[in-house]
PDB file of C-alpha atoms in Angstrom:
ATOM      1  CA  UNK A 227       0.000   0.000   0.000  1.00  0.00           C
ATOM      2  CA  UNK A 228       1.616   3.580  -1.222  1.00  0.00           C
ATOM      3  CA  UNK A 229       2.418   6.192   1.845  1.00  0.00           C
ATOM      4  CA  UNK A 230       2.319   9.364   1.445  1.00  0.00           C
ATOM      5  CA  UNK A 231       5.704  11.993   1.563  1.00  0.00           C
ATOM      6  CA  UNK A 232       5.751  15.249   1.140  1.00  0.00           C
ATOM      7  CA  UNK A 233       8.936  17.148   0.753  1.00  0.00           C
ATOM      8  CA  UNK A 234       9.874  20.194   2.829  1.00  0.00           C
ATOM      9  CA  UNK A 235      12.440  22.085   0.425  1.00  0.00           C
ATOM     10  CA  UNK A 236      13.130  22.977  -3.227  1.00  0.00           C
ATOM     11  CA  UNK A 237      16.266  23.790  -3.831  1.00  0.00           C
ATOM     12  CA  UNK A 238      18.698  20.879  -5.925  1.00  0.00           C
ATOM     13  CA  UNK A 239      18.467  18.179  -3.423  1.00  0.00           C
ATOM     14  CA  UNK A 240      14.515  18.736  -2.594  1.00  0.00           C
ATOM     15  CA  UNK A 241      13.605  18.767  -6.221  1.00  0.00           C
ATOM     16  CA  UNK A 242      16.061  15.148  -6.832  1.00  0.00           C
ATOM     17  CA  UNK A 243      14.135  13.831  -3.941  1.00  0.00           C
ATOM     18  CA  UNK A 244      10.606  14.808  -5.231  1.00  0.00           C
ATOM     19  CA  UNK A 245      11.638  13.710  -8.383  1.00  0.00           C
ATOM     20  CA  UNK A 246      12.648  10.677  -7.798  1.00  0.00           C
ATOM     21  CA  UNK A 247       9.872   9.673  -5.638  1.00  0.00           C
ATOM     22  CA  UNK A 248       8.000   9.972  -8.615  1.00  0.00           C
ATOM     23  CA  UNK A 249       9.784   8.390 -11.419  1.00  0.00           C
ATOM     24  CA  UNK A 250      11.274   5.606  -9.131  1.00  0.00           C
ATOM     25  CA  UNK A 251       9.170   5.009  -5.717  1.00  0.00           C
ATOM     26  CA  UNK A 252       5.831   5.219  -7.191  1.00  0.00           C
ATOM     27  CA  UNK A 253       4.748   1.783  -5.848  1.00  0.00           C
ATOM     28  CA  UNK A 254       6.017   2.442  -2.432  1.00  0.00           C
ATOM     29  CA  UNK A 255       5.092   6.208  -2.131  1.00  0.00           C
ATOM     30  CA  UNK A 256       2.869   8.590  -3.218  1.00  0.00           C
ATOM     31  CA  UNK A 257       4.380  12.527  -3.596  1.00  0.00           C
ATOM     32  CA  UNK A 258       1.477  14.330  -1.390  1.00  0.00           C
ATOM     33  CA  UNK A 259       3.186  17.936  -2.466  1.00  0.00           C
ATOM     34  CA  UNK A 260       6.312  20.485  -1.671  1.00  0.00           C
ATOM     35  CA  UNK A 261       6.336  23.069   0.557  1.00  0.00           C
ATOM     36  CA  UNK A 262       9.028  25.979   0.684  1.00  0.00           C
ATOM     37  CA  UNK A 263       9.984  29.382   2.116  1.00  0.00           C
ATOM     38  CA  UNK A 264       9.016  30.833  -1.464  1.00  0.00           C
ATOM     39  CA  UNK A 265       5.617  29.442  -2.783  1.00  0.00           C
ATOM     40  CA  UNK A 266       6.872  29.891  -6.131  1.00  0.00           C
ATOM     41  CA  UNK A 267       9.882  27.945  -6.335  1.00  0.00           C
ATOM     42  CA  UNK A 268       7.374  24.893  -4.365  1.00  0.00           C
ATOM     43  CA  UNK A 269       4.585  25.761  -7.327  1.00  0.00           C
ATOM     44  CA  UNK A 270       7.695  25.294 -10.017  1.00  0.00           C
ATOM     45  CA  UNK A 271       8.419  21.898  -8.528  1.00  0.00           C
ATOM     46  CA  UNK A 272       4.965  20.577  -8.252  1.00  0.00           C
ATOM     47  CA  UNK A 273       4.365  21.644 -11.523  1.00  0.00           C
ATOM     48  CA  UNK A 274       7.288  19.090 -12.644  1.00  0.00           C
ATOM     49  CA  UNK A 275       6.479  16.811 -10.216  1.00  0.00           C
ATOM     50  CA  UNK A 276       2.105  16.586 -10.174  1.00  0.00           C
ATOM     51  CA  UNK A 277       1.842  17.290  -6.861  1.00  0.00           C
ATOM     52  CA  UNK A 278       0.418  20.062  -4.606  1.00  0.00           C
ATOM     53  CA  UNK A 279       2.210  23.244  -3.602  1.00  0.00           C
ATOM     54  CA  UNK A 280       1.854  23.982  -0.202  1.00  0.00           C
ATOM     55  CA  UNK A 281       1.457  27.789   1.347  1.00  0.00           C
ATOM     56  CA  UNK A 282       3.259  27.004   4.611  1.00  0.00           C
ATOM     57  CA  UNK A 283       4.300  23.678   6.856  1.00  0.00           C
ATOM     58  CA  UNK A 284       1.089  24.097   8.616  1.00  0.00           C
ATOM     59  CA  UNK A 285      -1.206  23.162   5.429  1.00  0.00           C
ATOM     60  CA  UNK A 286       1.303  20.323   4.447  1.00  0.00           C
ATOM     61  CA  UNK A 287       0.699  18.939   8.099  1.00  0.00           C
ATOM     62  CA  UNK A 288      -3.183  19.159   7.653  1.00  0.00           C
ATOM     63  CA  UNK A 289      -2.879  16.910   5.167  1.00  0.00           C
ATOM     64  CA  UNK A 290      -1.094  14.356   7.316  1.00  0.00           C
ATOM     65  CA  UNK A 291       1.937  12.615   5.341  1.00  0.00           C
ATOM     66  CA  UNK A 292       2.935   9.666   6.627  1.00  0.00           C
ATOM     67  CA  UNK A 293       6.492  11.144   6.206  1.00  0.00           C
ATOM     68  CA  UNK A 294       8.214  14.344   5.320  1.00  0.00           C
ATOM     69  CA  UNK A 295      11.940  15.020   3.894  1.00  0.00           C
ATOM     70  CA  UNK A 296      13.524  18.170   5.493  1.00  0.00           C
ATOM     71  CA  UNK A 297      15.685  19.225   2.835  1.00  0.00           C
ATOM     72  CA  UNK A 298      15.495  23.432   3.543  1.00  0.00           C
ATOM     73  CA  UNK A 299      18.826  23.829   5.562  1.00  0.00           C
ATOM     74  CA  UNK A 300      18.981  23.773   9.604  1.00  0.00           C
ATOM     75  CA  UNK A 301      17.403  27.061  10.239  1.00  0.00           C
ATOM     76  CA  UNK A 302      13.825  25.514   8.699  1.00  0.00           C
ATOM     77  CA  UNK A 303      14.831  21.927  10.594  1.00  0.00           C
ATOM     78  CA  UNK A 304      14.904  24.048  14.182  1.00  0.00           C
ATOM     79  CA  UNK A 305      11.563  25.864  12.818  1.00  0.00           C
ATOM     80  CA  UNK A 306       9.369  23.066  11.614  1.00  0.00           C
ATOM     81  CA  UNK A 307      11.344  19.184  12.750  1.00  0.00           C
ATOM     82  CA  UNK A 308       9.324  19.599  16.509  1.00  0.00           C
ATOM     83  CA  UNK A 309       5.901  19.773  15.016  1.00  0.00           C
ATOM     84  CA  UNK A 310       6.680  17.935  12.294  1.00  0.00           C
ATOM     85  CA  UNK A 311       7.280  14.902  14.773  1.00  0.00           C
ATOM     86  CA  UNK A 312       4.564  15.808  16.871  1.00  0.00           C
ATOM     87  CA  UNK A 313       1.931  15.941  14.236  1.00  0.00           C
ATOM     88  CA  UNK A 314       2.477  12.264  13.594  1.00  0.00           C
ATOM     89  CA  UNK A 315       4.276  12.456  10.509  1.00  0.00           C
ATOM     90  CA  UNK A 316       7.836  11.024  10.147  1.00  0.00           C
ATOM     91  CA  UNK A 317      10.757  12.957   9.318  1.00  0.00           C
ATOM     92  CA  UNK A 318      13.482  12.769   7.126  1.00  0.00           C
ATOM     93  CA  UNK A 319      16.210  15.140   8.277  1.00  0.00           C
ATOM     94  CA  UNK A 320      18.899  16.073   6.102  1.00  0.00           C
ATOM     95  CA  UNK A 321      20.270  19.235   8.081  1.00  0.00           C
ATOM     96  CA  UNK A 322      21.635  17.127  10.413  1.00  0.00           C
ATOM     97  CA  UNK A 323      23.443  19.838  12.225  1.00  0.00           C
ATOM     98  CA  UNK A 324      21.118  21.199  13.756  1.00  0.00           C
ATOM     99  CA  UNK A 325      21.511  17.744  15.934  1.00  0.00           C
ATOM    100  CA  UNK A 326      24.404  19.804  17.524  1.00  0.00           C
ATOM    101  CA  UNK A 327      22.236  21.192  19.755  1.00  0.00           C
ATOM    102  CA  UNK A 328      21.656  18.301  22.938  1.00  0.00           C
ATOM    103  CA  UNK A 329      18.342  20.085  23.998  1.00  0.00           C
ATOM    104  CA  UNK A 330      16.621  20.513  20.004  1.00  0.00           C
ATOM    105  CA  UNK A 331      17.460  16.888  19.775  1.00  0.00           C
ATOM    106  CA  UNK A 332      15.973  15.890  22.975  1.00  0.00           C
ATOM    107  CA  UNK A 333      13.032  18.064  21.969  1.00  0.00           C
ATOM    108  CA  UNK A 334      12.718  16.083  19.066  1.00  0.00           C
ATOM    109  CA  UNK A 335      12.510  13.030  20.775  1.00  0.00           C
ATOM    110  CA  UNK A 336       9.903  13.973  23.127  1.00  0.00           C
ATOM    111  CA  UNK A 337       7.626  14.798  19.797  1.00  0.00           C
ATOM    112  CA  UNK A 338       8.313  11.760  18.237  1.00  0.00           C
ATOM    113  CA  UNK A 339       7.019  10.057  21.488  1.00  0.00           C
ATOM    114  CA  UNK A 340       3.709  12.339  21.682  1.00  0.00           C
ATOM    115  CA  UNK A 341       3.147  11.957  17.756  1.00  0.00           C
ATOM    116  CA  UNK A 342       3.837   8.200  17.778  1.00  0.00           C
ATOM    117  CA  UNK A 343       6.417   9.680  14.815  1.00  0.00           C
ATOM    118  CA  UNK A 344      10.238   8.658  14.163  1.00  0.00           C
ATOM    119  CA  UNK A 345      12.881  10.860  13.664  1.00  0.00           C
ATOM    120  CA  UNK A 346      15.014   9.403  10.620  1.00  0.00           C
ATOM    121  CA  UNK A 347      18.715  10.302  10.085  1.00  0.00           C
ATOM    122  CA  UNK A 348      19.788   9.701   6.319  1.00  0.00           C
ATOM    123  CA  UNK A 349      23.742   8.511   5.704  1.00  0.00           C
ATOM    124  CA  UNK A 350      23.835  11.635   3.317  1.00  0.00           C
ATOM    125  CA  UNK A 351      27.302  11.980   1.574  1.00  0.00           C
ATOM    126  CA  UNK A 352      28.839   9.110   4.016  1.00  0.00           C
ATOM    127  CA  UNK A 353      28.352   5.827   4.685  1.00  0.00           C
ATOM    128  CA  UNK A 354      29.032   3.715   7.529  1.00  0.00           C
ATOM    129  CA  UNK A 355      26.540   4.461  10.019  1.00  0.00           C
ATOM    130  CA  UNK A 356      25.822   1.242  10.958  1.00  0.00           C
ATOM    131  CA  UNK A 357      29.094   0.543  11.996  1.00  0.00           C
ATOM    132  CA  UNK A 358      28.943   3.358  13.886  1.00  0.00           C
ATOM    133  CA  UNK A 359      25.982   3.172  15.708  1.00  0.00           C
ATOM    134  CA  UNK A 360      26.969  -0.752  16.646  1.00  0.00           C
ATOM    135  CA  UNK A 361      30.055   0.965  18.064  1.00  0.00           C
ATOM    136  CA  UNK A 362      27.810   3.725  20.100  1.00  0.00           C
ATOM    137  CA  UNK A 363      26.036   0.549  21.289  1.00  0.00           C
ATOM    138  CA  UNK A 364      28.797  -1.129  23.044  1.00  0.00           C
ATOM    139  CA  UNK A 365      30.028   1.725  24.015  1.00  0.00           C
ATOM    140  CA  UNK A 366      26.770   2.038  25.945  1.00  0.00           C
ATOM    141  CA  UNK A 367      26.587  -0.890  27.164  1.00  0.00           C
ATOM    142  CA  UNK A 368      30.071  -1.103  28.763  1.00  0.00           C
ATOM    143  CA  UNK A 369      29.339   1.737  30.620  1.00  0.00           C
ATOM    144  CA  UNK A 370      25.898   0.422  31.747  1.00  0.00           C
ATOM    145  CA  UNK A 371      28.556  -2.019  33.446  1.00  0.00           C
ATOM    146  CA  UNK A 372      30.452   0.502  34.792  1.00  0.00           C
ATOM    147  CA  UNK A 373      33.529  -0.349  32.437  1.00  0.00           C
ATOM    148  CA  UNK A 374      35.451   1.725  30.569  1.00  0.00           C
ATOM    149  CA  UNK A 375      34.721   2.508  27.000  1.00  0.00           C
ATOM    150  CA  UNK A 376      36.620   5.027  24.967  1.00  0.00           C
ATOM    151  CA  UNK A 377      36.013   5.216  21.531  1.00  0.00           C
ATOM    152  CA  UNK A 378      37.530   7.711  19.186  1.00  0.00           C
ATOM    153  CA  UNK A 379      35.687   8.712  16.141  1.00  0.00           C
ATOM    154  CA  UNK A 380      37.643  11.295  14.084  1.00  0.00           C
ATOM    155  CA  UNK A 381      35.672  13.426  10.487  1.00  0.00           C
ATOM    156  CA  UNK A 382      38.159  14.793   8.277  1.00  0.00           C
ATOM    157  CA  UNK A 383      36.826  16.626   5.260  1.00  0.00           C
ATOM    158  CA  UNK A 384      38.264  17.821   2.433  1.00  0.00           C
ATOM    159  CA  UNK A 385      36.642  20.288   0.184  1.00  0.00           C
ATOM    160  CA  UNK A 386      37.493  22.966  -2.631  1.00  0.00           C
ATOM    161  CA  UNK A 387      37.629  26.558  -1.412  1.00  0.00           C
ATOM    162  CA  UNK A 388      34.317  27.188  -3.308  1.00  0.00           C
ATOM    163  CA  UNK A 389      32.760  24.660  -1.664  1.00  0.00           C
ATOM    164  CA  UNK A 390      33.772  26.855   2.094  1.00  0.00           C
ATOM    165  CA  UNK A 391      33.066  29.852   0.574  1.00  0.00           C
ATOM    166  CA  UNK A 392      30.876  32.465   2.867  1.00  0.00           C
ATOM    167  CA  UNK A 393      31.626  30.422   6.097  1.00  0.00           C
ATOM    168  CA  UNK A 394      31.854  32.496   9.079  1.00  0.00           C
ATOM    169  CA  UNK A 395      34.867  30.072  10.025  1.00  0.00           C
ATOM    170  CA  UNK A 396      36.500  31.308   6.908  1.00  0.00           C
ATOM    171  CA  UNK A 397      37.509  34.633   8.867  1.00  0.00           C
ATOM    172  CA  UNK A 398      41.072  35.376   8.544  1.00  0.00           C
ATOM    173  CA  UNK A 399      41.793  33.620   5.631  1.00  0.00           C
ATOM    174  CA  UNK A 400      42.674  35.157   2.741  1.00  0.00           C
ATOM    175  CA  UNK A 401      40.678  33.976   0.036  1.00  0.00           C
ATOM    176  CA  UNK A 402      43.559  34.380  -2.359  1.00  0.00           C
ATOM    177  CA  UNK A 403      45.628  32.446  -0.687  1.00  0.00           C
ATOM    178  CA  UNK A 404      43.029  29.547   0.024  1.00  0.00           C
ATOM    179  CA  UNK A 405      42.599  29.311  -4.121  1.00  0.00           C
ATOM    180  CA  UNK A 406      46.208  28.804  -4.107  1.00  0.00           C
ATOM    181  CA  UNK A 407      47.303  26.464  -1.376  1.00  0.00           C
ATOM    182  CA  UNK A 408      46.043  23.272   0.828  1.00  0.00           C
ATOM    183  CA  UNK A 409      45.327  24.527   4.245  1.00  0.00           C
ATOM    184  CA  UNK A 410      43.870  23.229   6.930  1.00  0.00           C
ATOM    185  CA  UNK A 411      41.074  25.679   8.312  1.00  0.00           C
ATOM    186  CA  UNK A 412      39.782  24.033  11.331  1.00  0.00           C
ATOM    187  CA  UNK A 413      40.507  21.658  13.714  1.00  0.00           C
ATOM    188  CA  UNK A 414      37.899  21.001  16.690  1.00  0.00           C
ATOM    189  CA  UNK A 415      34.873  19.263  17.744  1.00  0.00           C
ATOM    190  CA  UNK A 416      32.350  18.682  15.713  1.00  0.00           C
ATOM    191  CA  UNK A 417      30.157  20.937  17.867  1.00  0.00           C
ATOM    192  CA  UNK A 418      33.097  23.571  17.097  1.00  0.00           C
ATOM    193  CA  UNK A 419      33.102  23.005  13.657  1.00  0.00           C
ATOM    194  CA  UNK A 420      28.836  23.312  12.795  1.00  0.00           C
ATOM    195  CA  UNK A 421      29.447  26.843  14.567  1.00  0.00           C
ATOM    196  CA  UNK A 422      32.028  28.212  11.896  1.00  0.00           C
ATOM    197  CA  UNK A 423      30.905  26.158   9.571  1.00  0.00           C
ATOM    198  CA  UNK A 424      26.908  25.678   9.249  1.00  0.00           C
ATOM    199  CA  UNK A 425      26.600  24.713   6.218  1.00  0.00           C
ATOM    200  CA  UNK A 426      29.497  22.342   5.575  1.00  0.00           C
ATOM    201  CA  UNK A 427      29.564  20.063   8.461  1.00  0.00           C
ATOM    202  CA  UNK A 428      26.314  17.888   8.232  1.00  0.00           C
ATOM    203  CA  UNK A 429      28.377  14.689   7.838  1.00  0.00           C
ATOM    204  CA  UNK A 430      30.420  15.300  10.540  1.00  0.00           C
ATOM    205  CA  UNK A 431      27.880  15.919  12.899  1.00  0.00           C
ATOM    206  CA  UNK A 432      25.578  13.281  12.108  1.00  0.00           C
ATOM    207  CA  UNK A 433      28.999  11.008  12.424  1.00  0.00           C
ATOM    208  CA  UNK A 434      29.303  12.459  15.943  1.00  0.00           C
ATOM    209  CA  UNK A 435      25.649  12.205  16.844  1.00  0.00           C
ATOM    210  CA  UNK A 436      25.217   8.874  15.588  1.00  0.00           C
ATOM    211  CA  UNK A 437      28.470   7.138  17.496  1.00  0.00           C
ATOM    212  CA  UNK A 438      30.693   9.109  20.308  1.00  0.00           C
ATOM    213  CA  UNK A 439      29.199  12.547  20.364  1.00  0.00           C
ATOM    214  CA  UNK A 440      29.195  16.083  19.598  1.00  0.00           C
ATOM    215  CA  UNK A 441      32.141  16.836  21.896  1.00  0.00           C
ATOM    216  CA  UNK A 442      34.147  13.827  21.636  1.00  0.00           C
ATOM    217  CA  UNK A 443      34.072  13.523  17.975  1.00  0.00           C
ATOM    218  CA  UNK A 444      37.547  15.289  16.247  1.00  0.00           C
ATOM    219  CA  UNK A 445      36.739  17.733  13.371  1.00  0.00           C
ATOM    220  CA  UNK A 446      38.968  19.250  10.707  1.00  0.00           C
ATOM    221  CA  UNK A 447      38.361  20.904   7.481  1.00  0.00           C
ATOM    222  CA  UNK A 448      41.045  21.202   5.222  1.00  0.00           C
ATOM    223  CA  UNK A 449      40.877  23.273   1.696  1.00  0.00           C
ATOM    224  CA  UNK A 450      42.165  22.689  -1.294  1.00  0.00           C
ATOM    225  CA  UNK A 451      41.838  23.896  -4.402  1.00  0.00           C
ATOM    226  CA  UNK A 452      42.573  21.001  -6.453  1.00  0.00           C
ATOM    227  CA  UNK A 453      40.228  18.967  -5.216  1.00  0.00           C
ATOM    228  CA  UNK A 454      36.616  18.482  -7.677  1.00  0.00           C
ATOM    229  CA  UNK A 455      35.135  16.606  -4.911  1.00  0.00           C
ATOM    230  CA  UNK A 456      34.134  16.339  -1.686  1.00  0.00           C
ATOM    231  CA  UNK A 457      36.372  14.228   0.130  1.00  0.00           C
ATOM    232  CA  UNK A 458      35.009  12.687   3.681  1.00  0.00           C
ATOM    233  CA  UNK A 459      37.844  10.442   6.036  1.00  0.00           C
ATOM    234  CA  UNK A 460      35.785   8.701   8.939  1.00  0.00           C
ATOM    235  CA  UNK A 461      37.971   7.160  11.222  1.00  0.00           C
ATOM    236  CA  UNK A 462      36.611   4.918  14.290  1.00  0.00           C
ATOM    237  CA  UNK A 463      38.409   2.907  16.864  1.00  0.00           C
ATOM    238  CA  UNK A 464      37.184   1.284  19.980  1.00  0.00           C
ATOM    239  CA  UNK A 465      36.531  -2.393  21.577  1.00  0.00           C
ATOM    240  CA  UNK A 466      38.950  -3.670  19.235  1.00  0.00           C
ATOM    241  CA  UNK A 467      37.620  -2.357  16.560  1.00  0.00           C
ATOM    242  CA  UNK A 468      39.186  -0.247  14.042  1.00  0.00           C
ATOM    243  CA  UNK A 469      37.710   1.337  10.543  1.00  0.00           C
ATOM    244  CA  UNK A 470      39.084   4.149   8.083  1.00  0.00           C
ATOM    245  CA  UNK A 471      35.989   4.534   5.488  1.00  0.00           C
ATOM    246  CA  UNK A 472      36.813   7.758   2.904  1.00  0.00           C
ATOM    247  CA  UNK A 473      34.082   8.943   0.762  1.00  0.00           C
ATOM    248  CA  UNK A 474      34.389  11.319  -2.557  1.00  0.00           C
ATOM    249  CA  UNK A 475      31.463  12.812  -4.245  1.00  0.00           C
ATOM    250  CA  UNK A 476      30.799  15.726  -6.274  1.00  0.00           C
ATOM    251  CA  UNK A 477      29.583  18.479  -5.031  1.00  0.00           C
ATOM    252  CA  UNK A 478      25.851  19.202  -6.584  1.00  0.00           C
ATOM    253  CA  UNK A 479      26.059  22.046  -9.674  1.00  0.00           C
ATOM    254  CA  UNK A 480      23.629  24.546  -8.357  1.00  0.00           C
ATOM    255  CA  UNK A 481      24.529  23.664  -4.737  1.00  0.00           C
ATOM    256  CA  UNK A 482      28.439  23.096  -4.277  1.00  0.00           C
ATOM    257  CA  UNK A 483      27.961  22.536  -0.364  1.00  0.00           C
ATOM    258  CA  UNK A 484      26.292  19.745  -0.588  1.00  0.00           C
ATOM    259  CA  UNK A 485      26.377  16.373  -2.743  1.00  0.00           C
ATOM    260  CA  UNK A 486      23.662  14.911  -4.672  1.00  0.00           C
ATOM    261  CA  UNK A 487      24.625  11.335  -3.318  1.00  0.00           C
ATOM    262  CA  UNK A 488      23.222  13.276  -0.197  1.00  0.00           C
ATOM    263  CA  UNK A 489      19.449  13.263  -1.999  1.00  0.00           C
ATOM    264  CA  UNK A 490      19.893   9.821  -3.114  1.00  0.00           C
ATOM    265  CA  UNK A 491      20.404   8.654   0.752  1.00  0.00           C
ATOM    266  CA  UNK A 492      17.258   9.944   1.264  1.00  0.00           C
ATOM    267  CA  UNK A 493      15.402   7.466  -1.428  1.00  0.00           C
ATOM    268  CA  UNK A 494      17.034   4.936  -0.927  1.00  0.00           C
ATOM    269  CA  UNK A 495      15.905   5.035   3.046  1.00  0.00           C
ATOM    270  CA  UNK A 496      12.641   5.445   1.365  1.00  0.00           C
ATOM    271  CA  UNK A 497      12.874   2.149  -0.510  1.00  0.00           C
ATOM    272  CA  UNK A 498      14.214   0.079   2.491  1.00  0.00           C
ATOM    273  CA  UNK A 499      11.490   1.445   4.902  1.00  0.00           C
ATOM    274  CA  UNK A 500       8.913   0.157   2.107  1.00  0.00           C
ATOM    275  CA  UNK A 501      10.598  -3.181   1.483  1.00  0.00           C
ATOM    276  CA  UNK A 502      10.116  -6.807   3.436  1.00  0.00           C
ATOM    277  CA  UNK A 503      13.662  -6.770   3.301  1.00  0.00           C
ATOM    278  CA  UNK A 504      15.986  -4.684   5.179  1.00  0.00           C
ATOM    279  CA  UNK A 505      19.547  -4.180   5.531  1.00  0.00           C
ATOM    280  CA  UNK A 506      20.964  -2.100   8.836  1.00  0.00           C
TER     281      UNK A 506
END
């Protein structure tokens, strides 16, 4: 039986996701409409997409969606993921940074409980999160025990200057000189590193929300300009475990801070929550 999704966002990876819902989840889901902080870009993509075009979140959630995709940037996840959850719908959250924030995300929880909702975190540009979260999980349980259990989970990205560009991090650095030479432009937490860099960091936080946390996890951002792609390094080691997974993708055309492999995370979540089958 189709579900229905409705997609909160239009920019590149909003209209992949509606699109693709479309031409390639038909059978599983059904594309209720858009919504987005200009009405006409949402009425441009539910012309190309036959669905609705929605004045505001709050008409969206009168229509109830079984699920919603958040793909509008953190500001509109801190605005609308709360009531969202509480309304009953699922949610899809791309702008995983926002996570960053302990008491948002324990807001979010709390909604999800009182909607009967669940709060679904996409791998986006990386992979590896189940690893990770299994890791979180010992982790936990060790100290349930009272044992220790350090594990170290380390995000290093790599991007093109272009890619940093307008970042309030980005203070102090020449621009020049960045389109010239490989430099490393932050080193931190990952909490540290969604503050100078808001729109850059998703992977690493959800990385740091979804294993050792937003203060233990080590952050850098490095710039180069001879780089075409995005380049993520997630290193983990704990409990005798060790993993180094590194992840390239290009950067989307009309959106170089993001990837489009990002968009395709989310549909592909879509498919597995649909199928009999399911892979962790």
């Amino acid at each position: 039986m189709q579900k229905s999704v409705a997609v909160l966002g239009s920019g590149s990876l909003g209209s992949i996701v509606a699109e693709g819902i479309v031409k390639d989840l038909a059978g599983s889901w059904r594309l209720l409409g858009v919504v987005a902080r200009t009405f006409s870009h949402a009425q441009d993509l539910a012309q190309r997409t036959g669905c609705v075009a929605f004045a505001d979140v709050e008409a969206m959630l009168h229509e109830k969606p079984d699920m919603v995709v958040e793909a509008a940037g953190v500001a509109a996840a801190r605005e609308h993921a709360e009531k969202i959850l509480a309304s009953g719908s699922s949610l899809i959250l791309l702008s995983c940074g926002a996570l960053a924030d302990e008491s948002f995300v324990v807001h979010l929880k709390n909604a999800a409980q009182r909607g009967g909702s669940v709060l679904h975190i996409p791998s986006g540009a990386i992979g590896g999160y189940d690893l990770l979260r299994t890791l979180a999980f010992r982790q936990k349980q060790l100290r349930a025990r009272g044992e220790e259990a350090p594990l170290m989970v380390r995000v290093d990205n790599f991007k093109n200057p272009h890619s940093l560009a307008g970042a309030p991090g980005l203070a102090g650095f020449s621009p020049a000189t960045l389109e010239e030479n490989r430099e490393e432009v932050f080193a931190g937490s990952a909490r540290e590193a969604i503050r100078g860099f808001p729109k850059n960091v998703n992977v690493a936080v959800g990385a740091a929300v979804a294993s050792a946390g937003i203060d233990e996890t080590r952050v850098t951002i490095t710039s180069d300009p001879e780089l075409v792609e995005n380049v993520h390094k997630v290193t983990a080691e704990g409990f005798g475990v060790r993993a180094v997974m590194e992840f390239g993708s290009m950067p989307d055309p009309e959106n170089p801070r993001s990837s489009t492999m990002t968009a395709w995370s989310v549909l592909a979540l879509l498919q597995e929550l649909a199928s009999p089958v399911r892979y962790f």
